[in-house]
Protein backbone atom coordinates (compact mmCIF):
# COMPACT_ATOMS: atom_id res chain seq x y z
CA UNK A 1 0.00 0.00 0.00
CA UNK A 2 1.32 3.46 -0.93
CA UNK A 3 2.52 5.44 2.06
CA UNK A 4 1.39 9.03 1.94
CA UNK A 5 2.53 12.12 3.86
CA UNK A 6 0.62 15.41 3.82
CA UNK A 7 2.33 18.76 4.48
CA UNK A 8 0.18 21.68 5.68
CA UNK A 9 0.63 25.00 7.48
CA UNK A 10 -2.82 26.20 8.45
CA UNK A 11 -6.48 25.27 8.52
CA UNK A 12 -6.13 21.83 7.03
CA UNK A 13 -9.47 21.40 5.29
CA UNK A 14 -7.76 19.56 2.43
CA UNK A 15 -5.81 17.47 4.92
CA UNK A 16 -9.06 16.61 6.67
CA UNK A 17 -10.70 15.39 3.46
CA UNK A 18 -7.62 13.35 2.50
CA UNK A 19 -7.45 11.78 5.98
CA UNK A 20 -11.16 10.94 5.99
CA UNK A 21 -11.06 9.53 2.46
CA UNK A 22 -8.12 7.31 3.47
CA UNK A 23 -9.99 6.24 6.62
CA UNK A 24 -13.10 5.30 4.62
CA UNK A 25 -10.98 3.16 2.29
CA UNK A 26 -11.96 5.21 -0.75
CA UNK A 27 -8.39 6.51 -1.14
CA UNK A 28 -6.21 3.43 -1.06
CA UNK A 29 -3.16 4.69 0.80
CA UNK A 30 -1.72 4.66 4.27
CA UNK A 31 -1.51 8.19 5.70
CA UNK A 32 1.64 7.86 7.77
CA UNK A 33 2.57 11.46 8.61
CA UNK A 34 1.32 15.03 8.68
CA UNK A 35 4.13 17.59 8.53
CA UNK A 36 3.43 21.12 9.77
CA UNK A 37 5.83 24.08 9.90
CA UNK A 38 3.56 26.21 12.12
CA UNK A 39 3.50 25.13 15.74
CA UNK A 40 -0.08 25.02 16.99
CA UNK A 41 -1.74 25.42 13.56
CA UNK A 42 -5.33 24.08 13.47
CA UNK A 43 -4.29 21.24 11.14
CA UNK A 44 -2.16 19.74 13.94
CA UNK A 45 -5.20 19.15 16.14
CA UNK A 46 -7.08 17.68 13.16
CA UNK A 47 -4.30 15.13 12.65
CA UNK A 48 -3.94 14.26 16.34
CA UNK A 49 -7.70 13.77 16.70
CA UNK A 50 -7.52 11.20 13.93
CA UNK A 51 -4.53 9.45 15.45
CA UNK A 52 -2.19 10.42 12.62
CA UNK A 53 1.49 10.92 13.38
CA UNK A 54 2.45 14.61 13.42
CA UNK A 55 5.80 16.21 12.72
CA UNK A 56 5.40 19.78 13.98
CA UNK A 57 8.47 22.01 13.83
CA UNK A 58 9.55 25.62 13.92
CA UNK A 59 11.82 26.46 10.95
CA UNK A 60 13.43 29.22 13.03
CA UNK A 61 14.90 26.59 15.36
CA UNK A 62 17.13 25.38 12.53
CA UNK A 63 20.25 27.03 11.11
CA UNK A 64 19.07 26.66 7.52
CA UNK A 65 16.36 25.30 5.26
CA UNK A 66 18.73 22.48 4.23
CA UNK A 67 18.99 21.50 7.89
CA UNK A 68 15.25 21.26 8.59
CA UNK A 69 14.56 19.64 5.24
CA UNK A 70 17.15 16.97 6.11
CA UNK A 71 15.28 16.41 9.39
CA UNK A 72 11.97 16.06 7.48
CA UNK A 73 13.49 13.69 4.90
CA UNK A 74 14.84 11.49 7.70
CA UNK A 75 11.34 11.28 9.25
CA UNK A 76 9.79 10.49 5.86
CA UNK A 77 12.36 7.81 5.10
CA UNK A 78 11.91 6.26 8.53
CA UNK A 79 8.24 5.75 7.61
CA UNK A 80 9.06 4.69 4.02
CA UNK A 81 6.90 7.46 2.53
CA UNK A 82 6.23 7.00 -1.20
CA UNK A 83 4.20 10.10 -2.02
CA UNK A 84 3.94 13.62 -0.57
CA UNK A 85 0.86 15.84 -0.93
CA UNK A 86 1.30 19.52 -0.09
CA UNK A 87 -2.01 20.94 1.10
CA UNK A 88 -1.59 24.57 2.07
CA UNK A 89 2.11 24.15 2.97
CA UNK A 90 3.39 27.70 2.69
CA UNK A 91 7.07 27.04 1.98
CA UNK A 92 9.11 26.57 -1.16
CA UNK A 93 10.89 23.21 -1.19
CA UNK A 94 14.60 23.16 -1.82
CA UNK A 95 17.06 20.61 -3.10
CA UNK A 96 17.28 18.43 0.01
CA UNK A 97 13.56 17.59 -0.21
CA UNK A 98 13.27 17.73 -3.99
CA UNK A 99 16.17 15.39 -4.72
CA UNK A 100 14.99 12.85 -2.15
CA UNK A 101 11.42 12.78 -3.51
CA UNK A 102 11.78 13.86 -7.13
CA UNK A 103 8.55 13.39 -9.07
CA UNK A 104 6.74 12.21 -5.96
CA UNK A 105 5.62 15.55 -4.50
CA UNK A 106 2.36 17.18 -5.58
CA UNK A 107 0.64 20.42 -4.61
CA UNK A 108 -2.84 21.91 -4.84
CA UNK A 109 -3.25 25.55 -5.80
CA UNK A 110 -6.48 27.61 -5.87
CA UNK A 111 -6.17 29.02 -9.39
CA UNK A 112 -5.89 27.85 -12.97
CA UNK A 113 -2.10 27.87 -13.19
CA UNK A 114 -0.02 29.41 -14.63
CA UNK A 115 -2.34 32.30 -13.76
CA UNK A 116 -2.15 33.68 -10.22
CA UNK A 117 0.82 31.90 -8.72
CA UNK A 118 1.81 32.53 -5.12
CA UNK A 119 -0.14 33.81 -2.16
CA UNK A 120 -3.81 34.85 -2.15
CA UNK A 121 -4.47 33.39 -5.59
CA UNK A 122 -8.25 33.67 -5.11
CA UNK A 123 -7.95 37.36 -4.14
CA UNK A 124 -5.62 38.01 -7.09
CA UNK A 125 -8.13 36.43 -9.51
CA UNK A 126 -11.07 38.34 -8.04
CA UNK A 127 -9.22 41.65 -8.24
CA UNK A 128 -8.38 40.91 -11.87
CA UNK A 129 -12.05 40.28 -12.58
CA UNK A 130 -11.56 36.90 -14.24
CA UNK A 131 -14.74 35.14 -15.35
CA UNK A 132 -13.39 31.60 -15.15
CA UNK A 133 -11.59 30.38 -12.05
CA UNK A 134 -10.48 27.02 -10.80
CA UNK A 135 -8.05 24.69 -9.08
CA UNK A 136 -4.78 23.08 -10.19
CA UNK A 137 -2.89 20.05 -8.96
CA UNK A 138 0.72 19.94 -10.09
CA UNK A 139 4.08 18.34 -9.46
CA UNK A 140 6.37 20.37 -7.23
CA UNK A 141 9.66 21.73 -8.50
CA UNK A 142 12.01 24.40 -7.16
CA UNK A 143 9.78 27.28 -8.29
CA UNK A 144 6.61 28.66 -6.80
CA UNK A 145 3.55 26.83 -8.17
CA UNK A 146 5.50 26.16 -11.36
CA UNK A 147 5.71 22.37 -11.76
CA UNK A 148 4.03 20.30 -14.47
CA UNK A 149 0.24 20.27 -14.25
CA UNK A 150 -1.52 17.00 -13.41
CA UNK A 151 -5.17 18.07 -13.14
CA UNK A 152 -7.32 21.19 -13.34
CA UNK A 153 -10.96 22.00 -12.83
CA UNK A 154 -12.60 25.28 -13.77
CA UNK A 155 -15.88 27.01 -12.96
CA UNK A 156 -17.64 30.09 -14.28
CA UNK A 157 -17.78 33.09 -11.98
CA UNK A 158 -21.41 34.22 -12.04
CA UNK A 159 -22.06 37.94 -11.72
CA UNK A 160 -22.81 38.96 -8.17
CA UNK A 161 -20.91 36.08 -6.56
CA UNK A 162 -19.35 37.30 -3.30
CA UNK A 163 -15.74 36.69 -2.29
CA UNK A 164 -17.00 34.15 0.27
CA UNK A 165 -19.11 32.31 -2.30
CA UNK A 166 -16.17 32.13 -4.69
CA UNK A 167 -13.87 30.83 -1.93
CA UNK A 168 -16.41 28.20 -0.94
CA UNK A 169 -16.72 27.08 -4.55
CA UNK A 170 -12.91 26.84 -4.93
CA UNK A 171 -12.53 24.83 -1.73
CA UNK A 172 -15.43 22.56 -2.67
CA UNK A 173 -13.66 21.74 -5.95
CA UNK A 174 -10.33 21.28 -4.16
CA UNK A 175 -11.76 18.78 -1.73
CA UNK A 176 -13.02 16.51 -4.51
CA UNK A 177 -10.24 17.00 -7.05
CA UNK A 178 -7.35 16.33 -4.65
CA UNK A 179 -8.47 12.90 -3.48
CA UNK A 180 -9.55 11.93 -7.01
CA UNK A 181 -6.15 12.93 -8.42
CA UNK A 182 -4.21 11.27 -5.61
CA UNK A 183 -6.16 8.05 -6.21
CA UNK A 184 -5.25 8.12 -9.88
CA UNK A 185 -1.57 8.84 -9.17
CA UNK A 186 -1.40 6.03 -6.65
CA UNK A 187 -3.01 3.60 -9.10
CA UNK A 188 -0.41 4.59 -11.70
CA UNK A 189 2.46 4.27 -9.20
CA UNK A 190 1.30 0.82 -8.16
CA UNK A 191 0.66 -0.46 -11.71
C1 LIG B 1 -5.96 25.73 -0.34
O1 LIG B 1 -6.71 26.71 -0.99
C2 LIG B 1 -4.86 25.22 -1.24
O2 LIG B 1 -5.19 25.23 -2.59
C3 LIG B 1 -3.76 26.22 -0.98
O3 LIG B 1 -3.85 26.49 0.40
C4 LIG B 1 -5.20 26.31 0.84
C5 LIG B 1 -5.16 25.39 2.01
O4 LIG B 1 -6.41 25.29 2.63
N1 LIG B 1 -2.49 25.69 -1.39
P1 LIG B 1 -6.65 24.23 3.79
O5 LIG B 1 -5.60 24.49 4.87
O6 LIG B 1 -6.50 22.86 3.19
O7 LIG B 1 -8.02 24.50 4.30
mmCIF file of C-alpha atoms and ligand atoms in Angstrom:
data_model
loop_
_atom_site.group_PDB
_atom_site.id
_atom_site.type_symbol
_atom_site.label_atom_id
_atom_site.label_comp_id
_atom_site.label_asym_id
_atom_site.label_seq_id
_atom_site.Cartn_x
_atom_site.Cartn_y
_atom_site.Cartn_z
ATOM 1 C CA UNK A 1 0.000 0.000 0.000
ATOM 2 C CA UNK A 2 1.321 3.458 -0.933
ATOM 3 C CA UNK A 3 2.516 5.435 2.058
ATOM 4 C CA UNK A 4 1.386 9.030 1.943
ATOM 5 C CA UNK A 5 2.526 12.119 3.860
ATOM 6 C CA UNK A 6 0.622 15.413 3.823
ATOM 7 C CA UNK A 7 2.330 18.761 4.476
ATOM 8 C CA UNK A 8 0.182 21.680 5.684
ATOM 9 C CA UNK A 9 0.631 24.995 7.480
ATOM 10 C CA UNK A 10 -2.821 26.197 8.448
ATOM 11 C CA UNK A 11 -6.479 25.273 8.524
ATOM 12 C CA UNK A 12 -6.126 21.834 7.027
ATOM 13 C CA UNK A 13 -9.474 21.400 5.293
ATOM 14 C CA UNK A 14 -7.761 19.563 2.428
ATOM 15 C CA UNK A 15 -5.807 17.473 4.916
ATOM 16 C CA UNK A 16 -9.064 16.608 6.674
ATOM 17 C CA UNK A 17 -10.700 15.387 3.457
ATOM 18 C CA UNK A 18 -7.617 13.348 2.500
ATOM 19 C CA UNK A 19 -7.448 11.780 5.975
ATOM 20 C CA UNK A 20 -11.162 10.942 5.992
ATOM 21 C CA UNK A 21 -11.057 9.526 2.464
ATOM 22 C CA UNK A 22 -8.123 7.310 3.471
ATOM 23 C CA UNK A 23 -9.991 6.240 6.621
ATOM 24 C CA UNK A 24 -13.098 5.298 4.625
ATOM 25 C CA UNK A 25 -10.983 3.157 2.290
ATOM 26 C CA UNK A 26 -11.958 5.208 -0.745
ATOM 27 C CA UNK A 27 -8.387 6.511 -1.140
ATOM 28 C CA UNK A 28 -6.213 3.435 -1.060
ATOM 29 C CA UNK A 29 -3.159 4.686 0.804
ATOM 30 C CA UNK A 30 -1.718 4.663 4.266
ATOM 31 C CA UNK A 31 -1.514 8.190 5.699
ATOM 32 C CA UNK A 32 1.642 7.858 7.772
ATOM 33 C CA UNK A 33 2.571 11.457 8.614
ATOM 34 C CA UNK A 34 1.316 15.031 8.678
ATOM 35 C CA UNK A 35 4.131 17.590 8.526
ATOM 36 C CA UNK A 36 3.434 21.122 9.774
ATOM 37 C CA UNK A 37 5.834 24.076 9.903
ATOM 38 C CA UNK A 38 3.564 26.211 12.123
ATOM 39 C CA UNK A 39 3.497 25.133 15.737
ATOM 40 C CA UNK A 40 -0.081 25.019 16.985
ATOM 41 C CA UNK A 41 -1.744 25.416 13.560
ATOM 42 C CA UNK A 42 -5.333 24.082 13.472
ATOM 43 C CA UNK A 43 -4.287 21.238 11.140
ATOM 44 C CA UNK A 44 -2.161 19.736 13.939
ATOM 45 C CA UNK A 45 -5.201 19.147 16.137
ATOM 46 C CA UNK A 46 -7.084 17.680 13.163
ATOM 47 C CA UNK A 47 -4.303 15.128 12.649
ATOM 48 C CA UNK A 48 -3.940 14.260 16.341
ATOM 49 C CA UNK A 49 -7.705 13.774 16.700
ATOM 50 C CA UNK A 50 -7.519 11.202 13.928
ATOM 51 C CA UNK A 51 -4.526 9.446 15.454
ATOM 52 C CA UNK A 52 -2.194 10.424 12.621
ATOM 53 C CA UNK A 53 1.489 10.921 13.376
ATOM 54 C CA UNK A 54 2.449 14.610 13.424
ATOM 55 C CA UNK A 55 5.802 16.213 12.724
ATOM 56 C CA UNK A 56 5.400 19.778 13.978
ATOM 57 C CA UNK A 57 8.466 22.005 13.825
ATOM 58 C CA UNK A 58 9.549 25.619 13.918
ATOM 59 C CA UNK A 59 11.817 26.457 10.951
ATOM 60 C CA UNK A 60 13.428 29.219 13.034
ATOM 61 C CA UNK A 61 14.901 26.594 15.359
ATOM 62 C CA UNK A 62 17.126 25.381 12.525
ATOM 63 C CA UNK A 63 20.253 27.031 11.112
ATOM 64 C CA UNK A 64 19.067 26.659 7.524
ATOM 65 C CA UNK A 65 16.361 25.299 5.257
ATOM 66 C CA UNK A 66 18.731 22.483 4.233
ATOM 67 C CA UNK A 67 18.985 21.496 7.887
ATOM 68 C CA UNK A 68 15.253 21.260 8.587
ATOM 69 C CA UNK A 69 14.561 19.641 5.237
ATOM 70 C CA UNK A 70 17.146 16.966 6.106
ATOM 71 C CA UNK A 71 15.280 16.406 9.386
ATOM 72 C CA UNK A 72 11.972 16.057 7.484
ATOM 73 C CA UNK A 73 13.492 13.695 4.896
ATOM 74 C CA UNK A 74 14.838 11.485 7.705
ATOM 75 C CA UNK A 75 11.339 11.285 9.253
ATOM 76 C CA UNK A 76 9.785 10.493 5.857
ATOM 77 C CA UNK A 77 12.359 7.815 5.097
ATOM 78 C CA UNK A 78 11.915 6.256 8.529
ATOM 79 C CA UNK A 79 8.240 5.745 7.613
ATOM 80 C CA UNK A 80 9.057 4.688 4.020
ATOM 81 C CA UNK A 81 6.902 7.455 2.535
ATOM 82 C CA UNK A 82 6.231 7.003 -1.205
ATOM 83 C CA UNK A 83 4.202 10.103 -2.018
ATOM 84 C CA UNK A 84 3.943 13.623 -0.567
ATOM 85 C CA UNK A 85 0.863 15.837 -0.934
ATOM 86 C CA UNK A 86 1.301 19.517 -0.094
ATOM 87 C CA UNK A 87 -2.009 20.940 1.103
ATOM 88 C CA UNK A 88 -1.585 24.573 2.069
ATOM 89 C CA UNK A 89 2.111 24.148 2.966
ATOM 90 C CA UNK A 90 3.388 27.696 2.694
ATOM 91 C CA UNK A 91 7.068 27.040 1.979
ATOM 92 C CA UNK A 92 9.110 26.571 -1.163
ATOM 93 C CA UNK A 93 10.888 23.213 -1.188
ATOM 94 C CA UNK A 94 14.604 23.162 -1.816
ATOM 95 C CA UNK A 95 17.061 20.611 -3.104
ATOM 96 C CA UNK A 96 17.283 18.433 0.014
ATOM 97 C CA UNK A 97 13.564 17.586 -0.208
ATOM 98 C CA UNK A 98 13.274 17.726 -3.994
ATOM 99 C CA UNK A 99 16.170 15.394 -4.722
ATOM 100 C CA UNK A 100 14.992 12.847 -2.149
ATOM 101 C CA UNK A 101 11.417 12.783 -3.513
ATOM 102 C CA UNK A 102 11.781 13.858 -7.127
ATOM 103 C CA UNK A 103 8.547 13.388 -9.067
ATOM 104 C CA UNK A 104 6.742 12.215 -5.962
ATOM 105 C CA UNK A 105 5.623 15.554 -4.498
ATOM 106 C CA UNK A 106 2.359 17.182 -5.584
ATOM 107 C CA UNK A 107 0.641 20.423 -4.606
ATOM 108 C CA UNK A 108 -2.839 21.912 -4.836
ATOM 109 C CA UNK A 109 -3.248 25.555 -5.799
ATOM 110 C CA UNK A 110 -6.480 27.606 -5.865
ATOM 111 C CA UNK A 111 -6.171 29.015 -9.392
ATOM 112 C CA UNK A 112 -5.894 27.853 -12.973
ATOM 113 C CA UNK A 113 -2.098 27.872 -13.185
ATOM 114 C CA UNK A 114 -0.024 29.409 -14.626
ATOM 115 C CA UNK A 115 -2.336 32.301 -13.762
ATOM 116 C CA UNK A 116 -2.153 33.683 -10.220
ATOM 117 C CA UNK A 117 0.820 31.896 -8.720
ATOM 118 C CA UNK A 118 1.810 32.530 -5.120
ATOM 119 C CA UNK A 119 -0.138 33.814 -2.161
ATOM 120 C CA UNK A 120 -3.806 34.848 -2.146
ATOM 121 C CA UNK A 121 -4.474 33.385 -5.594
ATOM 122 C CA UNK A 122 -8.248 33.674 -5.110
ATOM 123 C CA UNK A 123 -7.954 37.364 -4.144
ATOM 124 C CA UNK A 124 -5.623 38.011 -7.086
ATOM 125 C CA UNK A 125 -8.126 36.431 -9.509
ATOM 126 C CA UNK A 126 -11.074 38.337 -8.040
ATOM 127 C CA UNK A 127 -9.219 41.651 -8.243
ATOM 128 C CA UNK A 128 -8.379 40.913 -11.869
ATOM 129 C CA UNK A 129 -12.047 40.280 -12.580
ATOM 130 C CA UNK A 130 -11.561 36.899 -14.241
ATOM 131 C CA UNK A 131 -14.737 35.144 -15.351
ATOM 132 C CA UNK A 132 -13.389 31.600 -15.149
ATOM 133 C CA UNK A 133 -11.594 30.382 -12.045
ATOM 134 C CA UNK A 134 -10.482 27.018 -10.803
ATOM 135 C CA UNK A 135 -8.049 24.695 -9.082
ATOM 136 C CA UNK A 136 -4.784 23.076 -10.185
ATOM 137 C CA UNK A 137 -2.890 20.049 -8.961
ATOM 138 C CA UNK A 138 0.718 19.936 -10.093
ATOM 139 C CA UNK A 139 4.076 18.341 -9.458
ATOM 140 C CA UNK A 140 6.369 20.366 -7.232
ATOM 141 C CA UNK A 141 9.660 21.730 -8.498
ATOM 142 C CA UNK A 142 12.006 24.401 -7.156
ATOM 143 C CA UNK A 143 9.782 27.276 -8.292
ATOM 144 C CA UNK A 144 6.606 28.660 -6.796
ATOM 145 C CA UNK A 145 3.550 26.827 -8.171
ATOM 146 C CA UNK A 146 5.502 26.165 -11.364
ATOM 147 C CA UNK A 147 5.707 22.367 -11.759
ATOM 148 C CA UNK A 148 4.031 20.297 -14.470
ATOM 149 C CA UNK A 149 0.243 20.272 -14.253
ATOM 150 C CA UNK A 150 -1.524 17.000 -13.408
ATOM 151 C CA UNK A 151 -5.169 18.073 -13.136
ATOM 152 C CA UNK A 152 -7.322 21.187 -13.337
ATOM 153 C CA UNK A 153 -10.962 22.002 -12.832
ATOM 154 C CA UNK A 154 -12.602 25.275 -13.766
ATOM 155 C CA UNK A 155 -15.876 27.014 -12.961
ATOM 156 C CA UNK A 156 -17.639 30.089 -14.284
ATOM 157 C CA UNK A 157 -17.784 33.092 -11.979
ATOM 158 C CA UNK A 158 -21.410 34.224 -12.043
ATOM 159 C CA UNK A 159 -22.061 37.941 -11.718
ATOM 160 C CA UNK A 160 -22.811 38.962 -8.167
ATOM 161 C CA UNK A 161 -20.909 36.084 -6.559
ATOM 162 C CA UNK A 162 -19.354 37.297 -3.298
ATOM 163 C CA UNK A 163 -15.742 36.692 -2.287
ATOM 164 C CA UNK A 164 -17.003 34.153 0.268
ATOM 165 C CA UNK A 165 -19.110 32.308 -2.297
ATOM 166 C CA UNK A 166 -16.165 32.131 -4.692
ATOM 167 C CA UNK A 167 -13.874 30.828 -1.930
ATOM 168 C CA UNK A 168 -16.407 28.204 -0.936
ATOM 169 C CA UNK A 169 -16.717 27.081 -4.548
ATOM 170 C CA UNK A 170 -12.910 26.836 -4.928
ATOM 171 C CA UNK A 171 -12.533 24.830 -1.730
ATOM 172 C CA UNK A 172 -15.430 22.556 -2.671
ATOM 173 C CA UNK A 173 -13.663 21.743 -5.951
ATOM 174 C CA UNK A 174 -10.326 21.279 -4.159
ATOM 175 C CA UNK A 175 -11.755 18.777 -1.729
ATOM 176 C CA UNK A 176 -13.021 16.514 -4.509
ATOM 177 C CA UNK A 177 -10.244 17.000 -7.048
ATOM 178 C CA UNK A 178 -7.346 16.330 -4.653
ATOM 179 C CA UNK A 179 -8.469 12.901 -3.481
ATOM 180 C CA UNK A 180 -9.546 11.926 -7.011
ATOM 181 C CA UNK A 181 -6.150 12.928 -8.423
ATOM 182 C CA UNK A 182 -4.209 11.268 -5.609
ATOM 183 C CA UNK A 183 -6.157 8.047 -6.208
ATOM 184 C CA UNK A 184 -5.245 8.118 -9.876
ATOM 185 C CA UNK A 185 -1.571 8.841 -9.165
ATOM 186 C CA UNK A 186 -1.405 6.030 -6.649
ATOM 187 C CA UNK A 187 -3.008 3.602 -9.098
ATOM 188 C CA UNK A 188 -0.408 4.585 -11.701
ATOM 189 C CA UNK A 189 2.463 4.269 -9.203
ATOM 190 C CA UNK A 190 1.305 0.822 -8.160
ATOM 191 C CA UNK A 191 0.664 -0.461 -11.711
HETATM 192 C C1 LIG B 1 -5.962 25.729 -0.344
HETATM 193 O O1 LIG B 1 -6.714 26.709 -0.989
HETATM 194 C C2 LIG B 1 -4.864 25.219 -1.237
HETATM 195 O O2 LIG B 1 -5.195 25.226 -2.590
HETATM 196 C C3 LIG B 1 -3.763 26.217 -0.980
HETATM 197 O O3 LIG B 1 -3.847 26.488 0.399
HETATM 198 C C4 LIG B 1 -5.198 26.313 0.836
HETATM 199 C C5 LIG B 1 -5.157 25.389 2.014
HETATM 200 O O4 LIG B 1 -6.411 25.293 2.634
HETATM 201 N N1 LIG B 1 -2.488 25.693 -1.393
HETATM 202 P P1 LIG B 1 -6.647 24.230 3.793
HETATM 203 O O5 LIG B 1 -5.596 24.491 4.866
HETATM 204 O O6 LIG B 1 -6.502 22.861 3.195
HETATM 205 O O7 LIG B 1 -8.016 24.497 4.296
#
